[in-house]
mmCIF file with all atom_site columns, C-alpha atoms in Angstrom:
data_model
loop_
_atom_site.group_PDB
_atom_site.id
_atom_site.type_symbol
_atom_site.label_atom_id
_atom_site.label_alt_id
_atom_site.label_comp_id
_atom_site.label_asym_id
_atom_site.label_entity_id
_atom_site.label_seq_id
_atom_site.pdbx_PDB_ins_code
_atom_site.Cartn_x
_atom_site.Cartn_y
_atom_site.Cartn_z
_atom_site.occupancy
_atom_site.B_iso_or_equiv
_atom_site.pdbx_formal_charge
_atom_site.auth_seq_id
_atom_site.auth_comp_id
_atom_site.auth_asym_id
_atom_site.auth_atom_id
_atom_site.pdbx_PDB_model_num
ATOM 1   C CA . UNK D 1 1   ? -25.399 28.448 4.928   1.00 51.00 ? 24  UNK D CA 1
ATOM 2   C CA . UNK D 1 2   ? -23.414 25.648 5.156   1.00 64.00 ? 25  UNK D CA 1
ATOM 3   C CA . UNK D 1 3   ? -24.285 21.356 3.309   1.00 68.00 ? 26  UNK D CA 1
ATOM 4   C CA . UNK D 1 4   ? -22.804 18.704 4.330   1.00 70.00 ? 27  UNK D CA 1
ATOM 5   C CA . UNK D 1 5   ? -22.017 16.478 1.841   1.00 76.00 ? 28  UNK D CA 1
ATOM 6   C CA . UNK D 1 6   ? -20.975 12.413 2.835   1.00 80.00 ? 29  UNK D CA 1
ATOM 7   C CA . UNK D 1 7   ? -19.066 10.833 0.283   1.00 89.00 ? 30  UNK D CA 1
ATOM 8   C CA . UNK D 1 8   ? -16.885 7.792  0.791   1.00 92.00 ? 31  UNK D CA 1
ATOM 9   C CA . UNK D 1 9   ? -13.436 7.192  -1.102  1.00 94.00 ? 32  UNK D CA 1
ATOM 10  C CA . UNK D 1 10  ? -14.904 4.486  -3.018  1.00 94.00 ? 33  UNK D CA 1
ATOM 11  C CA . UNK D 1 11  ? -17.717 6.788  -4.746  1.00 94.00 ? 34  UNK D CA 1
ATOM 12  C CA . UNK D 1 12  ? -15.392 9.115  -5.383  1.00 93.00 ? 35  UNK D CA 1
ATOM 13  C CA . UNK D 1 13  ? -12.285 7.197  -7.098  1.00 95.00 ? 36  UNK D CA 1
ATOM 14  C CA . UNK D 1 14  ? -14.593 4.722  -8.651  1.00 96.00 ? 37  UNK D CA 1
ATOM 15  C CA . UNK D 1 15  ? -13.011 4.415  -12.208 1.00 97.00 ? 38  UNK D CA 1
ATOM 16  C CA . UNK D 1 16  ? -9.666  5.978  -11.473 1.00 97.00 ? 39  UNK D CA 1
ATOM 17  C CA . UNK D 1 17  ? -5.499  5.022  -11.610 1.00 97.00 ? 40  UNK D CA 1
ATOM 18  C CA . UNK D 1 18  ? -3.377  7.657  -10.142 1.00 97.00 ? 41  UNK D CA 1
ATOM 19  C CA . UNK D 1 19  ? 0.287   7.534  -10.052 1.00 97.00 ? 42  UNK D CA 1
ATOM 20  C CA . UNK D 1 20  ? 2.008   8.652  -6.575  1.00 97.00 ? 43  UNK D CA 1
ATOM 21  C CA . UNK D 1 21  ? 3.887   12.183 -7.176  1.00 98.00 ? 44  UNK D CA 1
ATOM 22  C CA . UNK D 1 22  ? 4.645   12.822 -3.373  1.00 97.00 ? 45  UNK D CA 1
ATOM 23  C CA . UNK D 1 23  ? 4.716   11.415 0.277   1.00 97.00 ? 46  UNK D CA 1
ATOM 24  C CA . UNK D 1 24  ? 5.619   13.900 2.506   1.00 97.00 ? 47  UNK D CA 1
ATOM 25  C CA . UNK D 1 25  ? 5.672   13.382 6.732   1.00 97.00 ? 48  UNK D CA 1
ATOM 26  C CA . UNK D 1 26  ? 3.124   16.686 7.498   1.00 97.00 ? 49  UNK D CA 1
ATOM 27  C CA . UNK D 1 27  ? 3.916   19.483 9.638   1.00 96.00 ? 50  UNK D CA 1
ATOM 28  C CA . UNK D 1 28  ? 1.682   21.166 11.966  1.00 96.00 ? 51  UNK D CA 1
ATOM 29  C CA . UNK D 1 29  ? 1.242   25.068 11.685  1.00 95.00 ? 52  UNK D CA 1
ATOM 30  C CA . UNK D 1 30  ? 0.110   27.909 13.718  1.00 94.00 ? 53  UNK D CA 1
ATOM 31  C CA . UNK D 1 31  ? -1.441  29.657 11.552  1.00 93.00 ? 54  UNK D CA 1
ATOM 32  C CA . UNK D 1 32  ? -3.740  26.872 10.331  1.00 89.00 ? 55  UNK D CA 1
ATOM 33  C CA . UNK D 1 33  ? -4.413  25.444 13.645  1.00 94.00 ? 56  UNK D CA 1
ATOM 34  C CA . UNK D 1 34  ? -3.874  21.605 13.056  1.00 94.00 ? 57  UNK D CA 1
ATOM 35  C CA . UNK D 1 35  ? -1.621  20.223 15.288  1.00 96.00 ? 58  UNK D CA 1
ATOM 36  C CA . UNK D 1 36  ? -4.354  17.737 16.058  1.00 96.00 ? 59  UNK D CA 1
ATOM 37  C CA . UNK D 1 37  ? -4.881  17.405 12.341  1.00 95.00 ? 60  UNK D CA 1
ATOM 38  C CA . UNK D 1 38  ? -1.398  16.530 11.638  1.00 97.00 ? 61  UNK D CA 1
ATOM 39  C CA . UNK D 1 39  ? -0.776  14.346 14.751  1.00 97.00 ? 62  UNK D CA 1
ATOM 40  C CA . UNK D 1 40  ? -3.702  11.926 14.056  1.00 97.00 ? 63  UNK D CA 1
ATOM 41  C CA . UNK D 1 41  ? -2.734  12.116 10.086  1.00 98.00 ? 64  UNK D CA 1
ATOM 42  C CA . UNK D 1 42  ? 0.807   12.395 10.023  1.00 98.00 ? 65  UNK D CA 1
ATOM 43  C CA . UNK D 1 43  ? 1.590   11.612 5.889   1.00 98.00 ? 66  UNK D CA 1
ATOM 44  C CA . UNK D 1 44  ? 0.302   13.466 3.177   1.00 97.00 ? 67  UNK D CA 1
ATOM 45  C CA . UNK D 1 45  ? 0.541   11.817 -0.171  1.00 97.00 ? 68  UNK D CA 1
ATOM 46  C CA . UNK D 1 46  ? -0.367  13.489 -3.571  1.00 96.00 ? 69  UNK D CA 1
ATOM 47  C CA . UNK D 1 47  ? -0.837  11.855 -6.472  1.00 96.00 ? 70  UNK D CA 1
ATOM 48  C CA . UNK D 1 48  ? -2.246  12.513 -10.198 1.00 96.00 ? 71  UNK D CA 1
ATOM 49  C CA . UNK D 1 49  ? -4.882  11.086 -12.018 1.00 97.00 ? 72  UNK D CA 1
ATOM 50  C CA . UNK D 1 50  ? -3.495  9.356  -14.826 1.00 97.00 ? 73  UNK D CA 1
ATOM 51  C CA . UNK D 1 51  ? -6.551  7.623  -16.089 1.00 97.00 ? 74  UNK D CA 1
ATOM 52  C CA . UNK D 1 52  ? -10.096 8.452  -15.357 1.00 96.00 ? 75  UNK D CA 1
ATOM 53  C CA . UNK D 1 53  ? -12.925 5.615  -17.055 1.00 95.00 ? 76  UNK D CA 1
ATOM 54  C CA . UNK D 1 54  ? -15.010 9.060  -17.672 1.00 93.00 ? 77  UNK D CA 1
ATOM 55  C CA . UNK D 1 55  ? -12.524 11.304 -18.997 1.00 91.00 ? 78  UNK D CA 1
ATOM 56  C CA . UNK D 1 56  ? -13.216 13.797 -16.836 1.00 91.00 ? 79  UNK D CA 1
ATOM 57  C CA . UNK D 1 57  ? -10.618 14.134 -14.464 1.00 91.00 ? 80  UNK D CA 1
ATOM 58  C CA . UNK D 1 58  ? -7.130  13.015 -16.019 1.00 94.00 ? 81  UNK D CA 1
ATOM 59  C CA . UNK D 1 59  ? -4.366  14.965 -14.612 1.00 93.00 ? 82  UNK D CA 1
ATOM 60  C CA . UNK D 1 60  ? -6.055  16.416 -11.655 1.00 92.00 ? 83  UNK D CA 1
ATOM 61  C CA . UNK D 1 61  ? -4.126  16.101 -8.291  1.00 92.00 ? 84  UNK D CA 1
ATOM 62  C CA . UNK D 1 62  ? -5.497  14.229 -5.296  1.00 92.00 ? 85  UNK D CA 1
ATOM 63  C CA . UNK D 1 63  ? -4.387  14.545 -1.967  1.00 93.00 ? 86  UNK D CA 1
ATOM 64  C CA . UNK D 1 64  ? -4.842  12.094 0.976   1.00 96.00 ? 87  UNK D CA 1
ATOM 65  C CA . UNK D 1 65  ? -3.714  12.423 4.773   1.00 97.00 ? 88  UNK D CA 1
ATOM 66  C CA . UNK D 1 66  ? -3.266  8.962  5.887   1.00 98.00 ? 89  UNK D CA 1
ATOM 67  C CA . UNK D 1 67  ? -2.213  7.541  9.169   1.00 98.00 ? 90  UNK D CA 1
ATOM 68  C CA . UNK D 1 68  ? 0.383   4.904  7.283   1.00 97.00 ? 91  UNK D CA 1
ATOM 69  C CA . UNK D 1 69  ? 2.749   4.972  4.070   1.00 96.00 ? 92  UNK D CA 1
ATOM 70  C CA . UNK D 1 70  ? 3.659   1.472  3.536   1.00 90.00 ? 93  UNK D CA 1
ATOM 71  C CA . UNK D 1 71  ? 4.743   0.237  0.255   1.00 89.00 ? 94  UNK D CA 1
ATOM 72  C CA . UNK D 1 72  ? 4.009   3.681  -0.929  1.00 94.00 ? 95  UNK D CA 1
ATOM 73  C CA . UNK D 1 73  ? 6.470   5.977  -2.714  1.00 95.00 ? 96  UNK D CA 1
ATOM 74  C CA . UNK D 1 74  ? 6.672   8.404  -5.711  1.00 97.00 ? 97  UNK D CA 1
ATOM 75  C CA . UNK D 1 75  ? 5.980   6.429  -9.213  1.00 97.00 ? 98  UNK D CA 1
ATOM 76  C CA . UNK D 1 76  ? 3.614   3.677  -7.399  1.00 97.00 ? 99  UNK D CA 1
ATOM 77  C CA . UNK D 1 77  ? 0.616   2.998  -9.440  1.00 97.00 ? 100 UNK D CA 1
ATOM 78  C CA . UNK D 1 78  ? -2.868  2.711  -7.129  1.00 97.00 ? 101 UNK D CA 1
ATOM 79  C CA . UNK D 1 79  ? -5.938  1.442  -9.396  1.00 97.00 ? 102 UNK D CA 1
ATOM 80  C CA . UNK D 1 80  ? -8.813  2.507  -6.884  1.00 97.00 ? 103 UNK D CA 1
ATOM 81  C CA . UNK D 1 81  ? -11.507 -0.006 -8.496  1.00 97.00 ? 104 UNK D CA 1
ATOM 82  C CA . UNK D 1 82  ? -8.910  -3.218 -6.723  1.00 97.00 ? 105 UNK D CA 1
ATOM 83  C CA . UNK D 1 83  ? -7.870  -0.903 -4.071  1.00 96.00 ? 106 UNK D CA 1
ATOM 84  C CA . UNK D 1 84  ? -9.300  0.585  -0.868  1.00 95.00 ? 107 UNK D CA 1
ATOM 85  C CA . UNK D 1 85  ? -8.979  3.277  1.871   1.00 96.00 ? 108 UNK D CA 1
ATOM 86  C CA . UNK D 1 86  ? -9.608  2.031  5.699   1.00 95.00 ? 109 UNK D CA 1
ATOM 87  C CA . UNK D 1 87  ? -11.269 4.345  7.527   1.00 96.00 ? 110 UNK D CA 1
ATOM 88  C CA . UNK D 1 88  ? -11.693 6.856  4.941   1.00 96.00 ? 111 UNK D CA 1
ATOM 89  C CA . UNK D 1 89  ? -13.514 10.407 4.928   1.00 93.00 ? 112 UNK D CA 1
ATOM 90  C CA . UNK D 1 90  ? -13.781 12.698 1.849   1.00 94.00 ? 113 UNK D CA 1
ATOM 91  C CA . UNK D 1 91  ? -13.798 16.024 2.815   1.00 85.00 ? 114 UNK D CA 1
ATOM 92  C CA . UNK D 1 92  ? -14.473 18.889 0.300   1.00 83.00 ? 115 UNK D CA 1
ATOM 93  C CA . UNK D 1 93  ? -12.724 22.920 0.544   1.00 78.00 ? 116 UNK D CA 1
ATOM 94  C CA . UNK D 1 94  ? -12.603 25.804 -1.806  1.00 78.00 ? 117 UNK D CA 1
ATOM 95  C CA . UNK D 1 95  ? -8.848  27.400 -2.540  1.00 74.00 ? 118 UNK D CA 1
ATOM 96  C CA . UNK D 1 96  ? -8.671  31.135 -2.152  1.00 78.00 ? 119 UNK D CA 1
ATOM 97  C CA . UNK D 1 97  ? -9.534  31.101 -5.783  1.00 79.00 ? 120 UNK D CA 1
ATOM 98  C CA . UNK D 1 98  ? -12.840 29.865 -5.631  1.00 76.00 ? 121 UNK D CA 1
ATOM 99  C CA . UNK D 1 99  ? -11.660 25.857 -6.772  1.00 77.00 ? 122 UNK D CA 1
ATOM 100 C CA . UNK D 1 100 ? -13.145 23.130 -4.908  1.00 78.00 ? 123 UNK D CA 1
ATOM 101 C CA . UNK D 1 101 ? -10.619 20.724 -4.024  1.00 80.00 ? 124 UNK D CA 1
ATOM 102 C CA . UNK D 1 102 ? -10.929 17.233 -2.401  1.00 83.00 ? 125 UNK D CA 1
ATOM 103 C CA . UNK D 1 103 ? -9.033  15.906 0.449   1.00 86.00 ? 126 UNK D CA 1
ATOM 104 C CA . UNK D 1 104 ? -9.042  12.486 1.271   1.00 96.00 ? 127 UNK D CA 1
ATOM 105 C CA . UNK D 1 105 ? -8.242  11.109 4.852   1.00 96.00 ? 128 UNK D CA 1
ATOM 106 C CA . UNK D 1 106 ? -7.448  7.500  6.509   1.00 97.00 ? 129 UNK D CA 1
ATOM 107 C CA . UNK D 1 107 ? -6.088  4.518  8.136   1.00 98.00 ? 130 UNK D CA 1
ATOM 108 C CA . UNK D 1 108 ? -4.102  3.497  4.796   1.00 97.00 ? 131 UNK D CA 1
ATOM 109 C CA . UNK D 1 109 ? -4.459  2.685  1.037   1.00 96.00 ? 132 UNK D CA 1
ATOM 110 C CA . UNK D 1 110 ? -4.461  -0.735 0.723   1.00 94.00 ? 133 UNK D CA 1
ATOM 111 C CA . UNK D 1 111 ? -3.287  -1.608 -3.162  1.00 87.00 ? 134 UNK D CA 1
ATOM 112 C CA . UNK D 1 112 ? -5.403  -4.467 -4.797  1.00 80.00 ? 135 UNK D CA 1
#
């Protein structure tokens, strides 16, 4: 059995500051079948929460496929409560070892 869960990028980074660890240009791979994936969503940018309002998730990674890059790099601070993510979708997947991860895809991040 399989749930659906909608989120939006706003419910789930409400309350947190991340610091930019990567941008990377994506590659598309056989054996995961998303050349579509990767075409539409060409950047991947990872970052790590440095402060979370609840405590509960400082120093997690985050990961976000996004159409654009602009203005960000490695070291760029994003505070999600003045930022935003056009055209977002939050998309949850467990690792091989059982950990839920969250990816988070869209237009851009625009930085309040």
């Amino acid at each position: 059995m399989t749930i659906k869960i909608n989120l939006t990028a706003k419910q789930v980074l409400e309350g947190i500051t991340a610091i930019v660890t990567g941008v990377n240009e994506r590659k598309a791979s056989e054996k995961y079948d998303n050349a579509k994936d990767v075409a539409e969503y060409p950047y991947l940018v990872r970052m790590a929460i440095t402060d979370d309002k609840s405590n509960v998730n400082n120093g997690q990674m985050l990961n976000f496929k996004l159409k654009k890059v602009t203005d960000l790099k490695a070291g760029k601070m994003i505070d999600f409560d003045k930022s935003s993510i056009k055209n977002d979708q939050v998309n949850l997947w467990a690792n091989q070892r059982g950990y839920v991860q969250v990816s988070i895809k869209g237009d851009e991040i625009i930085a309040g």
